[in-house]
Amino acid sequence: MSLVLIGRFFRDSRWLGLAAISGIFLFEIILAKTISEFDTSAIEAVLKIPFVARAWKTLLGSDVVGMISGTGLASIGAAHPFVYLVSAAVLLSECTRVIVGEIDRGSADMLLGLPTTRVAIYLSSTFVWMAWGAALCLTALLGLRIGVQLSPLFEPVDFPRILALLPNMFALYCAIGGLATGVSAFLTRRGRAVAIVLAYLLISFAVNFLAQIWAPMGWLARCGVLYYYQPLEQVKSGAIAWDDIGILVAIGGIAWIAGLIRYTTRDIPA
Amino acid sequence: MLAIETRGLTKQYGAYRALDGVDLRVPAGSVFGFLGPNGAGKTTCIRVLLGLLRASSGEARVLGKSVWNDGAALRAEIGYLPGDVRFNDFWTGRETLRFLDRMRGGRSAAEITRLAERFQLPLEKHVRSYSRGMRQKLGLIQALMHKPAVLILDEPTTALDPLVQQTLFEELRAVAADGRTILFSSHTLSEVDHLCEYVAILRGGKLIEQDRIEALRKRAVRNVELDFFDEAAATSLRWPADFHPGVCGPRSLIGSWTASPQALLQWLATLPLEDVRISEPSLEDLFLGYYDLRPNGKPAANHGAAA
């Protein structure tokens, strides 16, 4: 790794990263405020209707009947599509910015003409997107914590239980980041790399969604990374999902290593 | 000692061979012109030397080090200007150079200031506001600023006005006087003629010639202009196979001579000439000779009637 490169990559990504952190932080505060105003008895009554309960399960990926607790509702802040969307945007941007973006822009010659190795560039780029991923994960939970403090819910939130989501959430970021970095190393067009990973995530999201209402899709859902991040289930059980974390790290790790091998041996087109 | 050496360097893209067994030998401390039209393989060869492309076969060494295995250490000693230089548009010129300097150890601040003044480049402006010529100047400054042992410049005068070209040539002469090596790729023959002592000519991925320009001139065709006493002598002239007639006038004939000077003098002595002018070919003549007169890198069949 190179500190100079890391400094440069952080600098190039700082506005997007800071905007995403601010956005997620504000979102979590607004979410906490919204949840604090829920009429929980009314929600519980509505959830007793089977169709509504099923619709919620489909949307949130977990059975929410009996989960109308402060901690359960607060955990939505770690799995809301807005958080996914913003985080995925940052990750896709950062993972593709250097590895394929420099080639696409035609500035790779300058970078690779410097006295550094491709391994150092790859590692420095990875360090930066991982750091942004960690910052986004922490921001989501920190925003939730502060939001709940500003707008207390109807019952105390068990924050250690929500904090236990952090490893799984970060593993999901690493899986997406590893995939995006790996795909980038094989391509010469940044837009194509973003499109491929985005399509995979959307399919993963859709299949995960469909698997809730149609059991035969269950096996296919296992091919998507989102299957291995079920925060509501985790909050319910209170245990860290080590198996899911292991699978996510393996998916990201394999793609990342394949990308590293490709990037260090490939031709850089003019 | 050789600053750059390739042996049997080949780069294959599927069925297309961009470089075909190139044996380039650039002496240390020389200014070496790298000639060839677009698509001849100059940029491919340079990109292999920088480790941007991996050779399909063969070997490339710069300053005795393998360009692929010792790439990072080697690039500290190379100043490189790509053919199409691009930078981060959102940085200023100074930020760009500061970053590149830090990557190379951070010892070039004074040289950056000197070169920016020399090339009259406003470093506080963002790169996105630079013209094509200003970007080229920024590229030149970053290639020169760390005083590299080897400078590899891919068409460096592109987009530069004639005044800046002169400034560049002065800087390059200073680099050469310092005993450093310059590989100067171009298809502008006059600037190579003006600056370089050695030249290599690439065609279709093959190196068809490399030597001192003077040696090439001595070996090459000579331009011969013949003025006869009368039209009859001119029209009845029969020439040897080594003479290639070009322009004909009523009493004159201009052509090129591809054999030894002695043979030329022997032939001229037999002619009823009023005047004769023999000149060394320009680099352009040499270059065109390699492309027009020597298909496949070999002397072509002579078209003149046998004497």
Coordinates of C-alpha atoms in Angstrom, one line a residue:
Chain A
M1 CA 0.0 0.0 0.0
S2 CA 1.1 3.6 -0.5
L3 CA 0.1 6.4 1.8
V4 CA 0.4 8.9 -1.0
L5 CA -2.0 6.9 -3.1
I6 CA -4.4 6.4 -0.2
G7 CA -4.4 10.2 0.4
R8 CA -5.1 10.8 -3.3
F9 CA -7.9 8.3 -3.5
F10 CA -9.5 9.7 -0.3
R11 CA -9.2 13.1 -1.7
D12 CA -10.9 12.1 -5.0
S13 CA -13.8 10.5 -3.2
R14 CA -14.3 12.8 -0.3
W15 CA -17.3 14.7 -1.5
L16 CA -19.3 11.7 -2.5
G17 CA -18.3 9.9 0.7
L18 CA -19.1 12.9 2.9
A19 CA -22.4 13.4 1.2
A20 CA -23.4 9.8 1.7
I21 CA -22.4 9.9 5.3
S22 CA -24.4 13.0 5.9
G23 CA -27.4 11.6 4.0
I24 CA -27.4 8.3 6.0
F25 CA -26.9 10.2 9.3
L26 CA -29.9 12.5 8.6
F27 CA -32.0 9.6 7.3
E28 CA -31.5 7.6 10.5
I29 CA -32.4 10.6 12.7
I30 CA -35.6 11.2 10.6
L31 CA -36.4 7.4 10.8
A32 CA -36.0 7.4 14.6
K33 CA -38.3 10.4 14.8
T34 CA -40.9 8.7 12.5
I35 CA -40.7 5.5 14.5
S36 CA -41.1 7.4 17.8
E37 CA -44.5 8.6 16.5
F38 CA -45.8 5.2 15.5
D39 CA -48.9 4.0 17.2
T40 CA -47.6 0.5 18.0
S41 CA -50.9 -1.0 19.2
A42 CA -52.5 0.0 15.9
I43 CA -49.6 -1.6 14.0
E44 CA -49.8 -4.8 16.0
A45 CA -53.6 -4.9 15.3
V46 CA -53.0 -4.4 11.6
L47 CA -50.2 -7.1 11.5
K48 CA -52.7 -9.6 12.8
I49 CA -54.3 -9.6 9.3
P50 CA -52.4 -12.4 7.5
F51 CA -52.1 -10.6 4.2
V52 CA -50.6 -7.5 5.8
A53 CA -48.2 -9.6 7.9
R54 CA -47.1 -11.4 4.7
A55 CA -46.6 -8.2 2.8
W56 CA -44.4 -6.8 5.6
K57 CA -42.4 -10.0 5.7
T58 CA -41.9 -9.7 2.0
L59 CA -40.7 -6.1 2.2
L60 CA -38.4 -6.5 5.2
G61 CA -37.2 -10.0 4.7
S62 CA -38.3 -11.2 8.1
D63 CA -41.5 -12.1 10.0
V64 CA -42.3 -8.9 11.9
V65 CA -45.3 -10.3 13.9
G66 CA -44.2 -10.1 17.5
M67 CA -41.3 -7.8 16.6
I68 CA -43.0 -4.6 17.4
S69 CA -40.3 -3.7 19.9
G70 CA -38.2 -0.6 20.1
T71 CA -35.1 -2.6 19.1
G72 CA -36.9 -4.4 16.3
L73 CA -38.2 -1.2 14.8
A74 CA -34.9 0.6 15.2
S75 CA -33.2 -2.2 13.3
I76 CA -35.1 -1.2 10.2
G77 CA -32.6 1.7 10.0
A78 CA -29.9 -0.9 9.2
A79 CA -31.8 -2.5 6.4
H80 CA -33.8 0.2 4.8
P81 CA -33.6 0.4 1.0
F82 CA -32.4 4.0 1.2
V83 CA -29.3 2.9 3.2
Y84 CA -28.7 0.1 0.7
L85 CA -29.0 2.5 -2.2
V86 CA -26.7 5.2 -0.9
S87 CA -24.1 2.7 0.3
A88 CA -24.2 0.8 -3.0
A89 CA -23.7 4.1 -4.9
V90 CA -20.6 5.0 -2.8
L91 CA -19.2 1.5 -3.1
L92 CA -19.8 1.2 -6.8
S93 CA -18.3 4.6 -7.4
E94 CA -15.2 4.0 -5.2
C95 CA -14.5 0.4 -6.3
T96 CA -14.5 1.3 -9.9
R97 CA -13.0 4.7 -9.7
V98 CA -9.3 3.7 -9.9
I99 CA -9.1 0.1 -11.1
V100 CA -11.2 0.6 -14.3
G101 CA -12.0 4.3 -14.1
E102 CA -8.4 5.4 -14.7
I103 CA -8.2 3.2 -17.8
D104 CA -11.6 4.5 -19.0
R105 CA -10.5 8.1 -18.5
G106 CA -7.1 7.5 -20.1
S107 CA -5.2 8.6 -17.1
A108 CA -4.0 5.1 -16.1
D109 CA -0.7 5.7 -18.0
M110 CA 0.2 8.5 -15.6
L111 CA -0.6 6.4 -12.5
L112 CA 1.0 3.2 -13.7
G113 CA 4.0 5.1 -15.0
L114 CA 4.9 6.0 -11.4
P115 CA 7.3 4.1 -9.3
T116 CA 4.7 2.0 -7.6
T117 CA 3.3 -1.5 -8.2
R118 CA -0.1 -2.5 -9.4
V119 CA -0.5 -4.5 -6.1
A120 CA 0.0 -1.2 -4.2
I121 CA -2.6 0.6 -6.3
Y122 CA -5.1 -2.3 -5.9
L123 CA -4.5 -2.5 -2.1
S124 CA -4.7 1.3 -1.6
S125 CA -7.9 1.5 -3.6
T126 CA -9.3 -1.4 -1.5
F127 CA -8.3 0.3 1.7
V128 CA -10.2 3.5 0.7
W129 CA -13.4 1.8 -0.2
M130 CA -13.3 -0.4 2.9
A131 CA -12.7 2.7 5.0
W132 CA -15.8 4.4 3.4
G133 CA -17.8 1.2 3.9
A134 CA -16.8 1.1 7.6
A135 CA -17.7 4.8 7.9
L136 CA -21.1 4.2 6.3
C137 CA -21.9 1.3 8.6
L138 CA -20.9 3.2 11.7
T139 CA -22.8 6.3 10.5
A140 CA -26.0 4.3 10.1
L141 CA -25.8 3.0 13.7
L142 CA -24.5 6.2 15.1
G143 CA -27.3 8.2 13.4
L144 CA -29.8 5.7 14.8
R145 CA -28.4 6.0 18.3
I146 CA -28.5 9.8 18.2
G147 CA -31.9 9.8 16.5
V148 CA -33.3 7.6 19.3
Q149 CA -31.7 9.8 21.9
L150 CA -33.4 12.9 20.3
S151 CA -36.7 11.1 19.8
P152 CA -37.1 8.4 22.4
L153 CA -39.2 5.4 21.3
F154 CA -42.0 3.9 23.2
E155 CA -39.6 1.6 24.9
P156 CA -35.8 1.5 25.4
V157 CA -33.7 0.2 22.5
D158 CA -31.3 -2.6 23.1
F159 CA -28.3 -1.0 21.3
P160 CA -25.7 -3.8 22.0
R161 CA -28.1 -6.0 20.0
I162 CA -28.2 -3.5 17.1
L163 CA -24.4 -3.0 17.3
A164 CA -24.1 -6.8 16.8
L165 CA -25.3 -6.1 13.2
L166 CA -22.2 -4.2 12.4
P167 CA -19.9 -7.2 11.5
N168 CA -22.6 -8.6 9.1
M169 CA -23.3 -5.2 7.6
F170 CA -19.6 -4.6 7.0
A171 CA -19.2 -8.1 5.5
L172 CA -22.0 -7.2 3.1
Y173 CA -20.1 -4.1 2.1
C174 CA -16.9 -6.1 1.7
A175 CA -18.8 -8.6 -0.5
I176 CA -20.2 -5.9 -2.8
G177 CA -16.9 -4.0 -2.8
G178 CA -14.9 -7.2 -3.6
L179 CA -17.2 -8.0 -6.4
A180 CA -17.1 -4.5 -7.8
T181 CA -13.3 -4.4 -7.6
G182 CA -12.9 -7.8 -9.1
V183 CA -15.3 -7.0 -12.0
S184 CA -13.4 -3.7 -12.6
A185 CA -10.1 -5.5 -13.0
F186 CA -11.5 -7.4 -16.0
L187 CA -13.0 -4.5 -17.9
T188 CA -11.9 -1.3 -19.6
R189 CA -15.2 0.7 -19.3
R190 CA -16.2 1.9 -15.9
G191 CA -19.9 2.2 -16.9
R192 CA -19.9 -1.5 -17.8
A193 CA -18.4 -2.5 -14.5
V194 CA -21.0 -0.5 -12.6
A195 CA -23.8 -1.9 -14.7
I196 CA -22.8 -5.5 -14.1
V197 CA -22.5 -5.2 -10.4
L198 CA -25.7 -3.0 -10.1
A199 CA -27.6 -5.6 -12.2
Y200 CA -26.3 -8.4 -9.9
L201 CA -27.4 -6.4 -6.8
L202 CA -30.9 -5.6 -8.2
I203 CA -31.4 -9.2 -9.2
S204 CA -30.2 -10.3 -5.8
F205 CA -32.7 -7.9 -4.2
A206 CA -35.5 -9.0 -6.5
V207 CA -34.9 -12.7 -5.9
N208 CA -34.6 -12.2 -2.2
F209 CA -37.9 -10.4 -2.3
L210 CA -39.6 -13.0 -4.4
A211 CA -38.3 -15.8 -2.2
Q212 CA -40.4 -14.5 0.6
I213 CA -43.6 -15.1 -1.3
W214 CA -42.6 -18.1 -3.5
A215 CA -40.6 -20.8 -1.8
P216 CA -39.0 -22.4 -4.9
M217 CA -37.0 -19.1 -5.4
G218 CA -35.3 -19.8 -2.1
W219 CA -32.4 -21.7 -3.6
L220 CA -31.8 -18.9 -6.1
A221 CA -31.9 -16.3 -3.4
R222 CA -28.8 -18.0 -1.9
C223 CA -26.8 -16.9 -5.0
G224 CA -27.3 -13.2 -4.1
V225 CA -25.3 -11.4 -1.4
L226 CA -28.4 -9.8 0.2
Y227 CA -29.6 -13.2 1.3
Y228 CA -26.8 -13.3 3.8
Y229 CA -27.8 -10.1 5.5
Q230 CA -31.0 -10.4 7.5
P231 CA -30.8 -7.8 10.2
L232 CA -34.3 -8.2 11.5
E233 CA -33.8 -12.0 12.0
Q234 CA -30.5 -11.2 13.7
V235 CA -32.0 -8.7 16.1
K236 CA -34.7 -11.2 16.9
S237 CA -32.2 -14.0 17.7
G238 CA -29.6 -11.6 19.2
A239 CA -26.7 -13.7 17.8
I240 CA -24.1 -12.7 15.4
A241 CA -24.6 -14.5 12.1
W242 CA -21.1 -15.9 11.6
D243 CA -22.1 -18.3 8.9
D244 CA -23.5 -15.5 6.8
I245 CA -20.5 -13.3 7.5
G246 CA -18.2 -16.1 6.4
I247 CA -20.1 -16.6 3.1
L248 CA -20.1 -12.9 2.4
V249 CA -16.4 -12.6 3.1
A250 CA -15.8 -15.6 0.9
I251 CA -17.8 -14.2 -2.0
G252 CA -16.1 -10.8 -1.8
G253 CA -12.7 -12.4 -1.1
I254 CA -12.7 -14.7 -4.1
A255 CA -13.8 -11.9 -6.5
W256 CA -11.3 -9.6 -5.0
I257 CA -8.4 -12.1 -5.4
A258 CA -9.4 -12.9 -9.0
G259 CA -9.4 -9.2 -9.7
L260 CA -6.0 -8.8 -8.1
I261 CA -4.5 -11.5 -10.3
R262 CA -6.1 -10.0 -13.4
Y263 CA -5.1 -6.5 -12.6
T264 CA -1.5 -7.3 -11.9
T265 CA -1.1 -9.2 -15.1
R266 CA -3.3 -7.4 -17.6
D267 CA -2.5 -5.1 -20.4
I268 CA -3.4 -1.5 -19.9
P269 CA -4.9 -0.3 -23.2
A270 CA -4.0 3.2 -24.5
Chain B
M1 CA 26.3 0.5 -22.5
L2 CA 22.7 0.3 -23.5
A3 CA 20.0 2.3 -21.7
I4 CA 17.2 0.5 -23.4
E5 CA 17.4 -3.0 -25.0
T6 CA 14.8 -5.3 -26.3
R7 CA 15.4 -8.8 -27.7
G8 CA 12.8 -10.4 -30.0
L9 CA 10.1 -8.3 -28.5
T10 CA 6.7 -9.4 -29.8
K11 CA 3.3 -8.3 -28.9
Q12 CA 0.4 -10.3 -30.4
Y13 CA -3.3 -9.4 -30.2
G14 CA -5.1 -12.5 -31.5
A15 CA -4.0 -12.9 -35.1
Y16 CA -2.6 -9.3 -35.3
R17 CA 1.1 -8.8 -34.4
A18 CA 1.6 -5.3 -33.2
L19 CA 5.3 -5.9 -32.5
D20 CA 7.3 -8.5 -34.4
G21 CA 10.6 -9.5 -32.9
V22 CA 11.9 -6.0 -32.2
D23 CA 15.5 -5.8 -31.2
L24 CA 15.9 -2.2 -30.1
R25 CA 19.2 -0.9 -28.8
V26 CA 19.3 2.6 -27.4
P27 CA 22.8 3.6 -26.2
A28 CA 23.0 5.3 -22.8
G29 CA 23.3 9.1 -23.1
S30 CA 21.9 9.2 -26.6
V31 CA 19.0 11.1 -28.1
F32 CA 17.2 8.4 -30.0
G33 CA 14.5 9.0 -32.5
F34 CA 11.8 6.4 -32.8
L35 CA 10.1 6.8 -36.2
G36 CA 7.2 5.2 -37.9
P37 CA 3.8 6.2 -39.2
N38 CA 0.6 5.7 -37.2
G39 CA 0.1 2.1 -36.4
A40 CA 3.7 1.1 -36.9
G41 CA 4.0 -0.1 -33.3
K42 CA 5.9 2.8 -31.6
T43 CA 3.4 3.4 -28.9
T44 CA 3.0 -0.4 -28.3
C45 CA 6.8 -0.7 -27.9
I46 CA 6.9 2.2 -25.5
R47 CA 4.0 0.8 -23.4
V48 CA 5.9 -2.5 -23.1
L49 CA 8.9 -0.6 -21.9
L50 CA 6.8 1.1 -19.3
G51 CA 5.3 -2.2 -18.1
L52 CA 1.8 -1.1 -19.3
L53 CA 1.7 -4.0 -21.8
R54 CA 3.1 -7.4 -21.3
A55 CA 5.1 -8.7 -24.2
S56 CA 3.9 -11.9 -25.8
S57 CA 7.5 -13.0 -26.2
G58 CA 10.9 -11.6 -26.0
E59 CA 12.6 -9.4 -23.4
A60 CA 12.8 -5.7 -22.6
R61 CA 15.3 -4.1 -20.3
V62 CA 15.8 -0.5 -19.3
L63 CA 19.0 0.5 -17.5
G64 CA 19.7 -3.2 -17.3
K65 CA 16.5 -4.0 -15.4
S66 CA 13.6 -6.1 -16.6
V67 CA 10.6 -3.8 -17.3
W68 CA 8.2 -6.3 -15.9
N69 CA 10.0 -7.7 -12.9
D70 CA 11.7 -4.5 -11.7
G71 CA 9.0 -2.2 -12.9
A72 CA 8.4 0.0 -9.8
A73 CA 12.1 0.6 -9.1
L74 CA 12.7 1.2 -12.8
R75 CA 9.9 3.8 -13.2
A76 CA 11.5 5.9 -10.6
E77 CA 14.3 6.5 -13.1
I78 CA 12.1 7.0 -16.1
G79 CA 10.3 10.2 -17.2
Y80 CA 7.3 9.2 -19.4
L81 CA 5.1 11.4 -21.5
P82 CA 2.2 9.3 -23.0
G83 CA 1.0 10.0 -26.5
D84 CA -2.4 11.1 -25.2
V85 CA -1.7 12.6 -21.8
R86 CA -4.6 12.9 -19.4
F87 CA -4.9 14.1 -15.8
N88 CA -7.5 14.5 -13.1
D89 CA -9.5 17.4 -14.4
F90 CA -10.5 18.5 -11.0
W91 CA -7.0 19.2 -9.7
T92 CA -4.9 22.2 -10.4
G93 CA -1.7 21.9 -12.3
R94 CA 0.3 22.4 -9.0
E95 CA -1.7 19.7 -7.2
T96 CA -1.1 17.3 -10.0
L97 CA 2.6 17.9 -10.0
R98 CA 2.8 17.8 -6.2
F99 CA 1.1 14.4 -6.2
L100 CA 3.4 13.0 -8.8
D101 CA 6.4 14.5 -7.0
R102 CA 5.4 12.9 -3.7
M103 CA 5.0 9.5 -5.5
R104 CA 8.6 9.9 -6.7
G105 CA 10.0 10.9 -3.3
G106 CA 9.2 14.6 -3.2
R107 CA 12.5 16.2 -4.3
S108 CA 11.4 18.2 -7.3
A109 CA 9.8 21.4 -5.9
A110 CA 12.4 23.7 -7.3
E111 CA 12.5 22.0 -10.7
I112 CA 8.7 22.2 -10.9
T113 CA 8.9 26.0 -10.4
R114 CA 11.7 26.3 -12.9
L115 CA 10.0 24.2 -15.6
A116 CA 6.6 25.9 -15.1
E117 CA 8.3 29.3 -15.7
R118 CA 10.2 27.9 -18.6
F119 CA 7.0 26.6 -20.3
Q120 CA 4.9 29.5 -19.0
L121 CA 2.3 27.2 -17.5
P122 CA -0.1 28.7 -14.9
L123 CA -0.1 26.0 -12.2
E124 CA -2.9 27.4 -10.1
K125 CA -5.5 26.8 -12.8
H126 CA -7.6 23.6 -12.8
V127 CA -6.6 21.1 -15.4
R128 CA -10.1 21.1 -16.9
S129 CA -9.5 24.7 -17.9
Y130 CA -6.3 23.9 -19.6
S131 CA -6.1 23.9 -23.4
R132 CA -4.6 20.8 -25.2
G133 CA -1.3 22.5 -25.4
M134 CA -1.2 23.4 -21.7
R135 CA -2.0 19.8 -20.8
Q136 CA 0.9 18.8 -23.0
K137 CA 3.1 21.2 -21.2
L138 CA 2.0 19.8 -17.8
G139 CA 2.8 16.3 -19.2
L140 CA 6.3 17.5 -20.2
I141 CA 7.0 19.1 -16.8
Q142 CA 6.0 15.9 -15.0
A143 CA 8.2 13.9 -17.3
L144 CA 11.2 16.2 -16.8
M145 CA 10.8 17.3 -13.2
H146 CA 12.6 14.5 -11.3
K147 CA 15.6 14.5 -13.7
P148 CA 15.2 10.9 -14.8
A149 CA 18.0 8.8 -16.2
V150 CA 15.8 7.8 -19.1
L151 CA 13.2 10.0 -20.8
I152 CA 10.5 8.3 -22.9
L153 CA 8.5 10.8 -24.9
D154 CA 5.7 9.7 -27.1
E155 CA 5.1 12.4 -29.7
P156 CA 6.0 15.2 -27.3
T157 CA 5.5 18.1 -29.6
T158 CA 1.8 17.4 -30.2
A159 CA -0.3 20.5 -29.7
L160 CA 2.8 22.7 -28.9
D161 CA 3.3 25.9 -30.7
P162 CA 6.6 26.5 -32.4
L163 CA 8.0 28.7 -29.6
V164 CA 7.2 26.1 -27.0
Q165 CA 8.7 23.4 -29.2
Q166 CA 11.9 25.4 -29.2
T167 CA 11.8 25.6 -25.4
L168 CA 11.3 21.8 -25.3
F169 CA 14.2 21.1 -27.6
E170 CA 16.5 23.3 -25.5
E171 CA 15.4 21.4 -22.4
L172 CA 16.0 18.1 -24.1
R173 CA 19.4 19.2 -25.3
A174 CA 20.2 20.1 -21.7
V175 CA 19.1 16.6 -20.6
A176 CA 21.3 15.1 -23.3
A177 CA 24.2 17.2 -22.3
D178 CA 23.7 15.9 -18.8
G179 CA 24.4 12.4 -20.1
R180 CA 20.8 11.2 -19.8
T181 CA 19.0 9.1 -22.4
I182 CA 16.0 10.3 -24.5
L183 CA 13.8 8.0 -26.5
F184 CA 11.9 10.4 -28.7
S185 CA 9.0 8.9 -30.6
S186 CA 7.6 11.0 -33.5
H187 CA 6.3 10.9 -37.0
T188 CA 7.5 14.5 -37.5
L189 CA 10.7 13.8 -39.3
S190 CA 12.2 17.3 -39.1
E191 CA 12.2 17.4 -35.3
V192 CA 13.9 14.0 -35.1
D193 CA 16.4 15.2 -37.7
H194 CA 16.9 18.3 -35.7
L195 CA 17.4 16.7 -32.3
C196 CA 18.4 13.1 -32.5
E197 CA 21.7 11.4 -33.2
Y198 CA 20.3 7.9 -33.5
V199 CA 17.1 6.7 -35.1
A200 CA 15.1 3.5 -35.4
I201 CA 12.4 3.0 -38.0
L202 CA 9.5 0.8 -37.3
R203 CA 7.1 -0.5 -40.0
G204 CA 4.3 -2.9 -39.4
G205 CA 5.6 -3.9 -36.0
K206 CA 9.1 -4.7 -37.4
L207 CA 12.2 -2.7 -36.7
I208 CA 13.6 -2.2 -40.2
E209 CA 16.5 0.1 -39.4
Q210 CA 18.4 1.5 -36.5
D211 CA 21.7 3.4 -36.5
R212 CA 23.2 6.8 -36.3
I213 CA 21.4 9.2 -38.6
E214 CA 24.7 10.1 -40.2
A215 CA 25.5 6.5 -40.8
L216 CA 22.1 6.0 -42.4
R217 CA 22.7 9.0 -44.6
K218 CA 26.0 7.6 -45.7
R219 CA 24.5 4.2 -46.5
A220 CA 21.4 5.6 -48.1
V221 CA 20.3 6.8 -51.5
R222 CA 21.7 10.1 -52.7
N223 CA 19.8 12.7 -54.6
V224 CA 21.3 13.3 -58.0
E225 CA 20.5 16.2 -60.3
L226 CA 21.9 16.0 -63.8
D227 CA 22.0 18.9 -66.3
F228 CA 23.0 17.9 -69.9
F229 CA 24.5 20.1 -72.6
D230 CA 21.7 19.3 -75.0
E231 CA 18.3 17.6 -75.2
A232 CA 19.5 14.8 -77.3
A233 CA 21.9 13.7 -74.7
A234 CA 19.2 13.7 -72.1
T235 CA 16.6 11.8 -74.1
S236 CA 19.1 9.2 -75.3
L237 CA 20.4 8.5 -71.8
R238 CA 20.4 5.0 -70.5
W239 CA 21.0 4.6 -66.8
P240 CA 22.2 1.8 -64.5
A241 CA 19.8 -0.2 -62.3
D242 CA 21.0 1.7 -59.2
F243 CA 19.7 5.0 -60.5
H244 CA 16.0 5.7 -60.0
P245 CA 14.9 8.6 -62.2
G246 CA 12.3 11.0 -60.8
V247 CA 11.6 14.4 -62.4
C248 CA 12.7 14.9 -66.1
G249 CA 13.2 18.2 -67.8
P250 CA 14.2 18.8 -71.5
R251 CA 17.9 18.9 -70.5
S252 CA 17.8 17.7 -67.0
L253 CA 17.0 14.6 -64.9
I254 CA 16.6 14.3 -61.1
G255 CA 16.7 10.9 -59.4
S256 CA 18.2 8.9 -56.6
W257 CA 21.3 6.7 -56.4
T258 CA 21.2 3.6 -54.3
A259 CA 24.7 2.1 -54.9
S260 CA 28.2 3.2 -53.7
P261 CA 29.5 6.8 -54.4
Q262 CA 32.3 5.3 -56.4
A263 CA 30.0 3.6 -58.8
L264 CA 28.0 6.9 -59.1
L265 CA 31.2 8.8 -60.0
Q266 CA 32.2 6.2 -62.6
W267 CA 28.8 6.4 -64.3
L268 CA 28.8 10.2 -64.2
A269 CA 32.2 10.4 -65.8
T270 CA 30.7 8.7 -69.0
L271 CA 27.9 11.3 -69.4
P272 CA 28.0 14.6 -71.4
L273 CA 27.0 16.7 -68.4
E274 CA 27.0 20.5 -68.1
D275 CA 26.5 20.3 -64.3
V276 CA 25.8 17.8 -61.6
R277 CA 24.5 18.2 -58.0
I278 CA 24.7 15.3 -55.5
S279 CA 23.1 15.8 -52.1
E280 CA 22.7 13.7 -49.0
P281 CA 19.2 12.8 -48.4
S282 CA 17.2 14.4 -45.6
L283 CA 15.8 12.2 -42.9
E284 CA 12.5 12.5 -44.7
D285 CA 14.1 11.1 -47.8
L286 CA 15.6 8.2 -45.8
F287 CA 12.3 7.5 -44.1
L288 CA 10.3 7.6 -47.3
G289 CA 13.0 5.4 -48.9
Y290 CA 12.4 2.8 -46.3
Y291 CA 8.7 2.9 -46.9
D292 CA 8.6 3.3 -50.6
L293 CA 11.7 1.8 -52.0
R294 CA 12.2 -1.1 -49.6
P295 CA 9.0 -3.0 -49.2
N296 CA 9.3 -5.8 -46.6
G297 CA 12.5 -4.1 -45.4
K298 CA 14.6 -5.2 -48.4
P299 CA 15.9 -3.3 -51.3
A300 CA 13.3 -3.1 -54.1
A301 CA 13.9 -4.2 -57.6
N302 CA 15.3 -1.3 -59.6
H303 CA 13.0 0.2 -62.2
G304 CA 15.5 1.9 -64.4
A305 CA 16.7 0.5 -67.8
A306 CA 20.0 -1.3 -67.6
A307 CA 23.0 0.6 -68.8

